[in-house]
Coordinates of C-alpha atoms and ligand atoms in Angstrom, one line a residue:
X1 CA -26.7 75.7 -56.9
X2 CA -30.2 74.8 -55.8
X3 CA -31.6 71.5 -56.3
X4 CA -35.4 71.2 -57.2
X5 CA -38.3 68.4 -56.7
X6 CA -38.8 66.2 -59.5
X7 CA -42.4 66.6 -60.6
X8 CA -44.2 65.1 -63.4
X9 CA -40.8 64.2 -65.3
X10 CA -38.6 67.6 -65.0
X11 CA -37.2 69.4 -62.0
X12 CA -39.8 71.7 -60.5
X13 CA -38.9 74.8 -58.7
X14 CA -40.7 74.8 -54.7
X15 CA -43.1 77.7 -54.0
X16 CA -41.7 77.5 -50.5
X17 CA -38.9 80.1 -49.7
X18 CA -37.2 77.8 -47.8
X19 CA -34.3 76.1 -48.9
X20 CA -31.6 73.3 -46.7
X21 CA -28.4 72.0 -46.9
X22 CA -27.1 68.6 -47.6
X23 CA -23.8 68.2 -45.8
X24 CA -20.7 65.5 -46.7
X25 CA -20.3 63.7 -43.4
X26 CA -16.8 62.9 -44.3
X27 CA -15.8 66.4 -43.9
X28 CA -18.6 68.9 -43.2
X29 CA -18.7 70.6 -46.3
X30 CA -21.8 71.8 -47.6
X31 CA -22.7 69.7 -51.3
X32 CA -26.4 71.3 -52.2
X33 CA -28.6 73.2 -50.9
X34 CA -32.2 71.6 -51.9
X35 CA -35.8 73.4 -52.0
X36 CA -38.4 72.5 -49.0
X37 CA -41.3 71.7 -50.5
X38 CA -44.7 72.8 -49.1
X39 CA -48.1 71.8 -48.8
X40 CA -48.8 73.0 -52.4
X41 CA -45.8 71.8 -54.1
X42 CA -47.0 68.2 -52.1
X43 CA -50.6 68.9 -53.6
X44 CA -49.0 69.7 -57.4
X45 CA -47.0 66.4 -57.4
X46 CA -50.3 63.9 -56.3
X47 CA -51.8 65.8 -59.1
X48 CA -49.1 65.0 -61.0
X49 CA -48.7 61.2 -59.8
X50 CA -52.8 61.0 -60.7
X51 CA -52.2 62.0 -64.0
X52 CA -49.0 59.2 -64.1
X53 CA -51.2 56.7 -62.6
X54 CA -53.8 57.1 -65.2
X55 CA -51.4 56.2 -67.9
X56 CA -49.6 53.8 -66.3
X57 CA -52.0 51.7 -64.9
X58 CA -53.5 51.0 -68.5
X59 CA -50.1 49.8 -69.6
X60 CA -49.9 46.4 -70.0
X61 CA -47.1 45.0 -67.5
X62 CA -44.8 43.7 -69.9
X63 CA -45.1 47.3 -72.0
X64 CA -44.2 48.9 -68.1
X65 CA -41.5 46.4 -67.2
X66 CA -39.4 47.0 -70.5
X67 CA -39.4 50.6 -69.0
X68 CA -38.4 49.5 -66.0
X69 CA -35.8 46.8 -67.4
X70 CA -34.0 49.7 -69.6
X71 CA -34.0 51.9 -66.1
X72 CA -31.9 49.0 -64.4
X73 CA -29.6 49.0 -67.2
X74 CA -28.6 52.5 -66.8
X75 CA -28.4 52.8 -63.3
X76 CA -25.9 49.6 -64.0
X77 CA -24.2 52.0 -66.9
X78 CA -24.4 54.7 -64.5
X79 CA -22.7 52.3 -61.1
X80 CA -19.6 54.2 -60.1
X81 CA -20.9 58.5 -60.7
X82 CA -24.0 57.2 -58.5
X83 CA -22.1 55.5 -56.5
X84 CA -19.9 58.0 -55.3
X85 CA -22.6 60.8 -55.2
X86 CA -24.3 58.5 -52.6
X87 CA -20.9 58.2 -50.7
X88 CA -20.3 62.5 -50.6
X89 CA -24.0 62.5 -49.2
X90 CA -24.0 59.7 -46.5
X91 CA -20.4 59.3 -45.7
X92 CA -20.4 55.5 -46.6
X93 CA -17.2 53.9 -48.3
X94 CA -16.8 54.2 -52.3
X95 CA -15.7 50.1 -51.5
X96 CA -19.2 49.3 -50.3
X97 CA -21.5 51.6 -52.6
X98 CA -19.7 50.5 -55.7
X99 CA -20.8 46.8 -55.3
X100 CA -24.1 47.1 -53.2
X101 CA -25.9 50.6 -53.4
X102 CA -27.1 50.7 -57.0
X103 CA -27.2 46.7 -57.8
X104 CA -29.4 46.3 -55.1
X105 CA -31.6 48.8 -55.8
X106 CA -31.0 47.8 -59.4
X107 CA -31.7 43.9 -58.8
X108 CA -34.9 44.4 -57.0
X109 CA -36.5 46.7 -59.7
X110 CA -35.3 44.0 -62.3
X111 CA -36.3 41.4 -59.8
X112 CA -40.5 43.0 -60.0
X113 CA -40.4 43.6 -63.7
X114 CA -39.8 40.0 -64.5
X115 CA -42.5 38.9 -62.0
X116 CA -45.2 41.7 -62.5
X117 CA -47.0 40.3 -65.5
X118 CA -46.9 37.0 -64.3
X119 CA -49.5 38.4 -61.3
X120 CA -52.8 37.0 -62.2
X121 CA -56.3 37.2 -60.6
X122 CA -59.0 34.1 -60.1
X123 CA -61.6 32.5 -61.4
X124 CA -63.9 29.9 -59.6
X125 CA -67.4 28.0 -61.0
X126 CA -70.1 28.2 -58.2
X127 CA -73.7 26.9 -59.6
X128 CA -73.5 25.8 -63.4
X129 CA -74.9 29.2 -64.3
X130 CA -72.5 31.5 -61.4
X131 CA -69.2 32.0 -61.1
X132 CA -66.9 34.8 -60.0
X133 CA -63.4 36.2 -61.5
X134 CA -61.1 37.9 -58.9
X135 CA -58.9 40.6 -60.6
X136 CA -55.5 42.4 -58.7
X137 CA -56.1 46.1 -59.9
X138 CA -53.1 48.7 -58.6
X139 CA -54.1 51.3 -55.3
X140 CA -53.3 54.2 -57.1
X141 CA -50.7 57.1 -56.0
X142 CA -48.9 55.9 -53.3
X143 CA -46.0 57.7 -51.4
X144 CA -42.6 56.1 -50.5
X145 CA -40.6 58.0 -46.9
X146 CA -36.8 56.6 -46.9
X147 CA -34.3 56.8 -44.5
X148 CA -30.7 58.3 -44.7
X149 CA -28.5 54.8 -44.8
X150 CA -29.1 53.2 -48.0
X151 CA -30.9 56.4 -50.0
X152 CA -31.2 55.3 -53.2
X153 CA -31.5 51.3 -52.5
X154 CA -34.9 52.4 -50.3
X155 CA -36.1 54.2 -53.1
X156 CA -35.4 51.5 -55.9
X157 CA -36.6 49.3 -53.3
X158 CA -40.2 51.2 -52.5
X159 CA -40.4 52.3 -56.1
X160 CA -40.1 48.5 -57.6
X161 CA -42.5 46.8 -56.3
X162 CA -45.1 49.7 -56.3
X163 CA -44.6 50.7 -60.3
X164 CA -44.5 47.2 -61.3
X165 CA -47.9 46.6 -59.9
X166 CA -49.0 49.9 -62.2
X167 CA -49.2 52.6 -59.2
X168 CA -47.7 55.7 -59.3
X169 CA -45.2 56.9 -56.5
X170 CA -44.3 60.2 -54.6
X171 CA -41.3 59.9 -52.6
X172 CA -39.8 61.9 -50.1
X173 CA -36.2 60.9 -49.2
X174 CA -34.7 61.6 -45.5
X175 CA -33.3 65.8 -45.9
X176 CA -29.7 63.9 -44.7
X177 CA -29.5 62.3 -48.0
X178 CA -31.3 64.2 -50.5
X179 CA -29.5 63.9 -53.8
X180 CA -29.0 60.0 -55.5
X181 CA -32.9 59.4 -55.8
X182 CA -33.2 62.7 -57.9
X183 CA -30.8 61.0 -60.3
X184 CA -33.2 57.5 -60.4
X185 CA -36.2 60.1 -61.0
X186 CA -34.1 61.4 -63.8
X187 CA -32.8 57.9 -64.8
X188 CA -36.6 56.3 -64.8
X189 CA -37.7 59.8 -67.5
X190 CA -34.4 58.9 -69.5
X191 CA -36.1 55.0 -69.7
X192 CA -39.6 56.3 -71.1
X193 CA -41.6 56.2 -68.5
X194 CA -44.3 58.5 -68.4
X195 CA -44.6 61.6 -66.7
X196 CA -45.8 61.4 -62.9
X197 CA -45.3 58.2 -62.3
X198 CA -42.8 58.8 -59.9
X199 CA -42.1 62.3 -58.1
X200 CA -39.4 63.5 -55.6
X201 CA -40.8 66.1 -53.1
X202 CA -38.0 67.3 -50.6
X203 CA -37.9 68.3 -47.0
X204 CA -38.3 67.6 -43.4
X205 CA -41.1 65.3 -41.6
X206 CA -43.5 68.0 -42.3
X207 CA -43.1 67.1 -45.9
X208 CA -43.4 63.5 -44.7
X209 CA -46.8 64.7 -42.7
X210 CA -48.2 65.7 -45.5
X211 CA -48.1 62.7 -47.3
X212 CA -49.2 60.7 -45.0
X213 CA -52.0 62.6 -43.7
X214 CA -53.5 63.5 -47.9
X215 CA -56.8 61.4 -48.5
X216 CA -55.8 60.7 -52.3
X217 CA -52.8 58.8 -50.9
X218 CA -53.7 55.2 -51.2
X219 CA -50.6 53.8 -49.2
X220 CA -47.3 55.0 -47.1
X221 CA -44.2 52.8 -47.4
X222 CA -42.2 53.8 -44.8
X223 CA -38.3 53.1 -43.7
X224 CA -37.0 54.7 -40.6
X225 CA -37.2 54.7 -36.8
X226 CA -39.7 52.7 -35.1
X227 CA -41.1 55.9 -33.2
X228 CA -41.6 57.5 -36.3
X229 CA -43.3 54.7 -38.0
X230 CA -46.1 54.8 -34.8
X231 CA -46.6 58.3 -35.7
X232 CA -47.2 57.6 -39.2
X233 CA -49.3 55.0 -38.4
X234 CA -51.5 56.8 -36.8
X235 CA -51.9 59.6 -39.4
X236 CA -52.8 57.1 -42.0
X237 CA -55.3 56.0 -39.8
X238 CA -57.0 59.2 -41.1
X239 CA -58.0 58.3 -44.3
X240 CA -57.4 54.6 -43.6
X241 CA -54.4 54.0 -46.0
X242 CA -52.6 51.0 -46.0
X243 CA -49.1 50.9 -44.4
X244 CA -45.7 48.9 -45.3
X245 CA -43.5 50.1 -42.3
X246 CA -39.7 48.8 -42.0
X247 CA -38.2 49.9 -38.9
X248 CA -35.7 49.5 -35.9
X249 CA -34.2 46.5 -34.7
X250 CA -31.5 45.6 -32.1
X251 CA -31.1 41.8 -33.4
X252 CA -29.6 38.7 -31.9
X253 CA -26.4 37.2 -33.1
X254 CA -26.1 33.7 -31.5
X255 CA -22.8 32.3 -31.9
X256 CA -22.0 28.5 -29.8
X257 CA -19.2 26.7 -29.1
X258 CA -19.3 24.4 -32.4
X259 CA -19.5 27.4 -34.6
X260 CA -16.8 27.6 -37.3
X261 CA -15.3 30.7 -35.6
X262 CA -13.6 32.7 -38.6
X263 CA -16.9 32.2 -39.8
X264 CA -18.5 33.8 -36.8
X265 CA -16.2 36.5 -36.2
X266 CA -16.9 37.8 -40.2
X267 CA -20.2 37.5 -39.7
X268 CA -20.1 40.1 -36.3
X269 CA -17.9 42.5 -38.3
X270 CA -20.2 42.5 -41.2
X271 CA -23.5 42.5 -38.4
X272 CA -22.1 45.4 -36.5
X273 CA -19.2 47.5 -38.8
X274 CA -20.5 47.1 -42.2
X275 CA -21.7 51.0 -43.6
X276 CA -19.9 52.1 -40.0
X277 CA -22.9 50.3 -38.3
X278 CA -26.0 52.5 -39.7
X279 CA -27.6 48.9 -41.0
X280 CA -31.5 48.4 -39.7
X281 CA -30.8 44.6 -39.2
X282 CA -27.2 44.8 -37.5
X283 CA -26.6 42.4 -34.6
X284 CA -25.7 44.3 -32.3
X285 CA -26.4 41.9 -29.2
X286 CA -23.6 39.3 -29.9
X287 CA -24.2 36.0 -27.7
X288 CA -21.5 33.9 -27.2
X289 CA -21.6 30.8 -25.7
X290 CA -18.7 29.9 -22.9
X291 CA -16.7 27.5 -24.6
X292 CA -15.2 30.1 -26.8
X293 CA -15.7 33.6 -25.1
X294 CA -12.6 34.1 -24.6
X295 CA -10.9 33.0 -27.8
X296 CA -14.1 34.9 -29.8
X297 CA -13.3 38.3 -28.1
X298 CA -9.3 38.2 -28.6
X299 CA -10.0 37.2 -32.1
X300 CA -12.5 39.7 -32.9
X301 CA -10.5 42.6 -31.6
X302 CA -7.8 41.2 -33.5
X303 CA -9.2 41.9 -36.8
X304 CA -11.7 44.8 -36.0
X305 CA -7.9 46.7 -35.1
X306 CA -7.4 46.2 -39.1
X307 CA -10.4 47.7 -40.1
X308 CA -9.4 51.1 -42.1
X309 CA -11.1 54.2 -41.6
X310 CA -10.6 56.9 -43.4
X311 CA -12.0 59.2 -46.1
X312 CA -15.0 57.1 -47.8
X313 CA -14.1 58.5 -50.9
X314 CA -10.9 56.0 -51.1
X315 CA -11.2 52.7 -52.4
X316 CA -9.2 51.4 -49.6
X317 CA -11.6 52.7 -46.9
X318 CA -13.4 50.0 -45.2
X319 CA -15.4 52.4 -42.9
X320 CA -16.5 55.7 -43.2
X321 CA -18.3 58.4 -41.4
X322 CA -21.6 58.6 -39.5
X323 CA -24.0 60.4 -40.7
X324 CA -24.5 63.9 -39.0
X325 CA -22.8 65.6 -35.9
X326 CA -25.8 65.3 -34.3
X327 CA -25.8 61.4 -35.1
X328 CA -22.6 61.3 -33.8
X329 CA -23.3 62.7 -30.2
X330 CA -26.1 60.2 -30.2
X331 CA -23.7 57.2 -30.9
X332 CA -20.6 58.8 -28.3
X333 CA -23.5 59.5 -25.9
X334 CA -24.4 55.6 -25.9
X335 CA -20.6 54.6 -25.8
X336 CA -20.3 57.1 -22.2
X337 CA -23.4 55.2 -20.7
X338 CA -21.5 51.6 -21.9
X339 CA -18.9 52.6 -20.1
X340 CA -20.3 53.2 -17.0
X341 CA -22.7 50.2 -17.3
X342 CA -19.5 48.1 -16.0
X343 CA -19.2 46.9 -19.7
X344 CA -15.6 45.8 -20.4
X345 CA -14.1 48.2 -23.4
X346 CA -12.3 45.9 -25.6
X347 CA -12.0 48.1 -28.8
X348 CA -12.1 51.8 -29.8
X349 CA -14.7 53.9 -27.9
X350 CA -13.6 57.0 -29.3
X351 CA -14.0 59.8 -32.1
X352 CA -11.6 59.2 -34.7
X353 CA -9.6 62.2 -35.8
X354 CA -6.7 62.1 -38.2
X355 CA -5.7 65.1 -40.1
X356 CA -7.8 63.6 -42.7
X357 CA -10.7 63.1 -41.5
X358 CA -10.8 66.0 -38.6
X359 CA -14.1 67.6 -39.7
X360 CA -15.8 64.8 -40.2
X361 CA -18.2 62.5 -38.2
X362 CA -16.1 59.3 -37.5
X363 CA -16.1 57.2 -34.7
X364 CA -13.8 54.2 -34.3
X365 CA -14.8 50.8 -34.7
X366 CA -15.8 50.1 -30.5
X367 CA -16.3 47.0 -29.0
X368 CA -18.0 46.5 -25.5
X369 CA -17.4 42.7 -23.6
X370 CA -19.6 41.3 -20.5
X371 CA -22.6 43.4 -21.1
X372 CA -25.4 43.1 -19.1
X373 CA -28.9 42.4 -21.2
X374 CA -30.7 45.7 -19.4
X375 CA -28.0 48.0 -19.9
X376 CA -29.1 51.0 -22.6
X377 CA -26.7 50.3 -25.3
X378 CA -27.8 46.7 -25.7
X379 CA -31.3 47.7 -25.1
X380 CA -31.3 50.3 -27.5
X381 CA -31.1 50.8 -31.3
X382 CA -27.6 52.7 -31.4
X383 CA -27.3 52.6 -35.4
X384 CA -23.2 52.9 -35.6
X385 CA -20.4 50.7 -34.9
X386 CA -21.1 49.8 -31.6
X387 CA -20.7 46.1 -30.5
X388 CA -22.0 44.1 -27.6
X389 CA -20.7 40.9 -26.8
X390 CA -22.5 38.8 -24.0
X391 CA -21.8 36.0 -22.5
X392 CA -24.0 32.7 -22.2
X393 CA -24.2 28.9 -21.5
X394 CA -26.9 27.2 -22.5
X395 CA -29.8 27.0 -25.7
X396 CA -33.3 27.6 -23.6
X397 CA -31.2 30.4 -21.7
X398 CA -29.8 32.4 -25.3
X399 CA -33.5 32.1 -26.8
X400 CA -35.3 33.8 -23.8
X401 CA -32.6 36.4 -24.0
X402 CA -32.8 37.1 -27.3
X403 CA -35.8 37.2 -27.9
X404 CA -36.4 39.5 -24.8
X405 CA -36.6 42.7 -26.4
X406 CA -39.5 45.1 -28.2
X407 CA -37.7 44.7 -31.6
X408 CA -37.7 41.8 -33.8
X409 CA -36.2 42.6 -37.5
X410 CA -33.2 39.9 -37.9
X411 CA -31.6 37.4 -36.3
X412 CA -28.8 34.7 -36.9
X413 CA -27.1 31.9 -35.4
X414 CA -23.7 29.9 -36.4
X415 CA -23.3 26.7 -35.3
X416 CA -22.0 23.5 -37.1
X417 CA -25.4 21.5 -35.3
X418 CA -28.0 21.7 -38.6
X419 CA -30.7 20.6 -36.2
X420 CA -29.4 22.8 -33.9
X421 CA -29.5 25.9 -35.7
X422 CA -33.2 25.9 -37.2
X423 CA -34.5 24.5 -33.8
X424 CA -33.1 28.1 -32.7
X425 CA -34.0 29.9 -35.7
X426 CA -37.7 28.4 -35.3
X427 CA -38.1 30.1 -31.7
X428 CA -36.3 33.5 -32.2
X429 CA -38.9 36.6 -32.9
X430 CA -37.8 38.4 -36.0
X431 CA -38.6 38.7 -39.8
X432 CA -35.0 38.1 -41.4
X433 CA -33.3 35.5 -40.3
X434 CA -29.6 34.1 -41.2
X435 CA -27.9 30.4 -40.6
X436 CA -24.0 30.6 -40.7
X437 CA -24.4 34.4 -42.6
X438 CA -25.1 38.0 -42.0
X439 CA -26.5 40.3 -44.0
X440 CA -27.6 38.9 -47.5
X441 CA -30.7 40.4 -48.7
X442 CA -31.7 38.6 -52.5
X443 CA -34.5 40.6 -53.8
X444 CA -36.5 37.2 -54.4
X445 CA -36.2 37.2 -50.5
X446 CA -39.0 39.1 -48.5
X447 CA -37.6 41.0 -45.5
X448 CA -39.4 43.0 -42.7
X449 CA -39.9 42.9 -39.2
X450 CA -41.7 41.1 -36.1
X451 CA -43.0 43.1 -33.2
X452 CA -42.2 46.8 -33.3
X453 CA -39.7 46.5 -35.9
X454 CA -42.4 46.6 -38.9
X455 CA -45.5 45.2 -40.4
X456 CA -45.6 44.2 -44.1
X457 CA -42.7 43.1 -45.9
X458 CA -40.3 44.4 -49.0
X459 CA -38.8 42.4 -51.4
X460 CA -40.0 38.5 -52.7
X461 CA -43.4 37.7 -54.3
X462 CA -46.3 39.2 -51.6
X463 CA -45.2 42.5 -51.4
X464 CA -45.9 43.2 -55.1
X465 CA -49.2 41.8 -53.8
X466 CA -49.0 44.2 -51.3
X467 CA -49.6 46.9 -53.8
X468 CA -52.8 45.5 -55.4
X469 CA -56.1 45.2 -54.4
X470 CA -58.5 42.3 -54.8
X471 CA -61.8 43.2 -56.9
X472 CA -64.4 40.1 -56.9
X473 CA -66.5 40.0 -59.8
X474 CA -69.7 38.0 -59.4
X475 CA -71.4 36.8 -62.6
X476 CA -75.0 35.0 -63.0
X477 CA -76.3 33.8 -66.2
X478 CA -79.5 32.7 -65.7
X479 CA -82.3 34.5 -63.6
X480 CA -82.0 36.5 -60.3
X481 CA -84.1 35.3 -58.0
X482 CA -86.4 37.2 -56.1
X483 CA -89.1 37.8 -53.5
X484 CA -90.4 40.9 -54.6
Ligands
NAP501 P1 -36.5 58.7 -39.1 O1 -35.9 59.8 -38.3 O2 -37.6 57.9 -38.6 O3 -36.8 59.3 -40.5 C1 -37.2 58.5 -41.6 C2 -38.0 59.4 -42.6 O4 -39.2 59.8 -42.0 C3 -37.2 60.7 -43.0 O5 -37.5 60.9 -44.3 C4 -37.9 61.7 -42.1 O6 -37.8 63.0 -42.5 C5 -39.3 61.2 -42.1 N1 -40.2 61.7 -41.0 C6 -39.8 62.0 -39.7 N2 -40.9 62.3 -39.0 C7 -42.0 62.1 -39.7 C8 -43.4 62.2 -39.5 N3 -43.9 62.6 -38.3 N4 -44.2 61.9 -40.6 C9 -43.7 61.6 -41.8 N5 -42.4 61.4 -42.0 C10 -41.5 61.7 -41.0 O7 -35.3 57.6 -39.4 P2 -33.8 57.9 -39.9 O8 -33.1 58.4 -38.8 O9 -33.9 58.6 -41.2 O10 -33.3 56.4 -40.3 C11 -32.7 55.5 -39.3 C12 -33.8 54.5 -38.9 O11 -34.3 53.8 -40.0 C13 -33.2 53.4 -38.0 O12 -34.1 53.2 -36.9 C14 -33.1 52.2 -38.9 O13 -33.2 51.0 -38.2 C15 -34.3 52.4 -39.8 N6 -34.2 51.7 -41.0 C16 -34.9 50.5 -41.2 C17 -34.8 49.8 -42.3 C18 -35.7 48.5 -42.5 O14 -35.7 48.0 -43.6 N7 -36.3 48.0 -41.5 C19 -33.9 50.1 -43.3 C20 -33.1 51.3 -43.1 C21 -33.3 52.0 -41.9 P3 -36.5 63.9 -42.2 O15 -35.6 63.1 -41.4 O16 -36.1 64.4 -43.5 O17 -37.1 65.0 -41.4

């Protein structure tokens, strides 16, 4: 069976011959093949997304978030089939996308149609007979590019904020992971809303290209690598479209001596093992002060050994498969130059293969000790469960260090020392930043990056902002004054 794009509220067939394959990571197998879309079908759904946006945008916000509310409820209804579509395409475990995929991706869009009519404009006396109203008015058709890890939380994500604010959207999930946000388009038509407002185009970056490069695009909202977001930067710069770019990081995990350490320890599992390590804000450069090296290593290897891998689809598996062969070169490639960095291999380093899992992408929970700061796995964004522990002794010393890198998404610290730990958190360069946690990511909570890890923000109050514009209304009431 071929799977379509989703234009203007029904699956559209591509005018492209070309078709590709979506692949289960957990055991090779081909799932769907899916249409390419070209140029043309790209041009058919902006046409399609103008014609949405005119509708849409004269909704009232309430009338559009009642849509939106009844969409949250089924992809709630809907929880465990989505789930475990999301799990056959990216290799993730049923445990994992049962409790976080959808509900996050569900809480944010509920999250932006409670807010959304609250957003108001502004209105200012200047001379008794002057004055000027500011109103927020929507940027029109906007496109949303998501990466492979969290498929359809990206495109709840991208699509909540941007709808709510009354603009229409055109997204284009990563080809890896083609399938769960065909479902939300399908999901938001079943809720009433209009046709248009939000299309699915499929494909590779050349799909992505076009997007980004179209003059009647008003703004790109982009997850993926950071190298990729320079290039789409620079496209937009064409037609001078806003950006929202979320991007790579290799973040900071700061553990001292006074940390609670059981504590600590879940919160490097969940920084570096959680979704088998493809998470944009993992820690993956774990400092750890002196005092406890030791003790922190022994422990952490002790429970990382009890991590169960397996096939993703059982509700047992705590870790499941990265997601492409090619991927998985990438991450073994990384683990070969950690070993010959002089790195001390504490954990894993290898493919796993049971009989189960044999034709599939797994790689065993790995854990490298005494790393040295300039070596290429802990200068590099490895995305899968790779671990660096270094070693360090003093405050000043972990903040330079950590902060010595191009990337700045997240960073956390555990320590007992309140004062301690914002003191730290107020020096270190990054966008999402956790005290005594890893990980959690409220919707009412904005998250993005510092430095080459993103500009703008998802998530919280301003990026709904984000996809308004400000027009300035200037009134007189008495006469205009004039020379001529
Ligand atoms: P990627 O290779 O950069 O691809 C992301 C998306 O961009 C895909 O849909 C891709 O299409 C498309 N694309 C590639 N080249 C393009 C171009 N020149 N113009 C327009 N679109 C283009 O990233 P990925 O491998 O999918 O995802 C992993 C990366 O995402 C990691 O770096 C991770 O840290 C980052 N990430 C960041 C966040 C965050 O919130 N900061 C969240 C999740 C992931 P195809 O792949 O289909 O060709």
């Amino acid at each position: 069976m071929i799977e379509h794009l989703y234009i203007h509220g029904a699956y559209l067939k591509s005018n492209s011959s070309e078709t590709f394959e979506s692949i289960n990571p957990a055991n090779g197998q081909v799932i769907a093949l899916i249409d390419q879309a070209s140029e043309s079908d790209v041009e058919v759904a902006i046409k399609s997304a103008e014609k949405g946006f005119a509708v849409w945008s004269k909704m009232k916000a309430v009338e559009r978030g009642r849509i939106l509310l009844k969409a949250v409820s089924i992809l709630r209804e809907r929880n465990n089939e989505l789930a475990a579509l999301e799990v056959a395409d990216c290799g993730k475990p049923l445990q994992e996308a049962n409790c976080v995929d959808i509900h996050s991706g569900a809480d944010v869009i509920e999250y932006y149609a409670g807010i959304a009519p609250g957003l108001q404009g502004a209105q200012q006396d200047l001379k008794s007979s002057t004055f000027y109203i500011s109103k927020r008015e929507p940027l029109g058709v906007c496109a949303g590019i998501g990466a492979w890890n969290y498929p359809i939380q990206i495109a709840c994500w991208k699509s909540a904020a941007c709808l709510a604010a009354g603009n229409s959207m055109v997204f284009k999930p990563s080809e890896e992971t083609p399938l769960s946000v065909l479902k939300l388009a399908e999901i938001y038509t079943e809720a009433g809303m209009p046709p248009g407002v939000f299309n699915v185009v499929q494909g590779d970056y050349r799909v992505g290209q076009y997007l980004t490069r179209h003059p009647r695009v008003a703004k790109i909202s982009f997850t993926g690598e950071s190298g990729t977001g320079k290039k789409i930067m620079a496209d937009a710069a064409g037609s001078l479209k806003e950006v929202t770019l979320e991007l790579g990081g290799k973040s900071p995990l700061i553990i001292f001596n006074d940390a609670d350490i059981d504590n600590a320890i879940s919160g490097a599992l969940l920084a570096n093992f959680y979704t088998q390590g493809e998470v944009c804000t993992n820690g993956t450069r774990v400092f750890v002060q002196s005092g406890i090296y030791d003790k922190f290593i022994e422990k952490v290897c002790q429970r990382s050994k009890k991590i169960k891998l397996g096939d993703p689809m059982d509700l047992d598996t705590q870790m499941g498969a990265l997601i492409s062969s090619k991927h998985l070169d990438k991450v073994m490639d990384y683990i070969d130059k950690a070993k010959k960095s002089g790195a001390r291999l504490v954990l894993g380093g290898n493919r796993h293969k049971s009989k189960e899992t044999e034709n599939g992408f797994f790689v065993e929970p790995t854990i490298f000790a005494d790393c040295k700061d300039d070596s290429e796995h802990v200068t590099d964004e490895i995305f899968g469960p790779v671990m660096s522990i270094l070693r360090f002794d003093d405050e000043a010393e972990v903040i330079g260090r950590a902060n010595d890198t191009k990337f700045g998404l997240a960073a956390g610290v555990f320590t007992q020392n309140i004062n301690r730990a914002h003191r730290v958190i107020n020096q270190l360069e990054a966008g999402i930043c956790w005290i005594n946690s890893w990980g959690d990511s409220p919707a009412e909570m904005p998250v993005g990056g510092y430095k080459e890890s993103g500009i703008g923000r998802e998530n919280g109050p301003e990026t709904l902002k984000s996809y308004t514009q400000i027009k300035s209304i200037f009134v007189r009431l008495d006469d205009v004054e004039s020379p001529y």
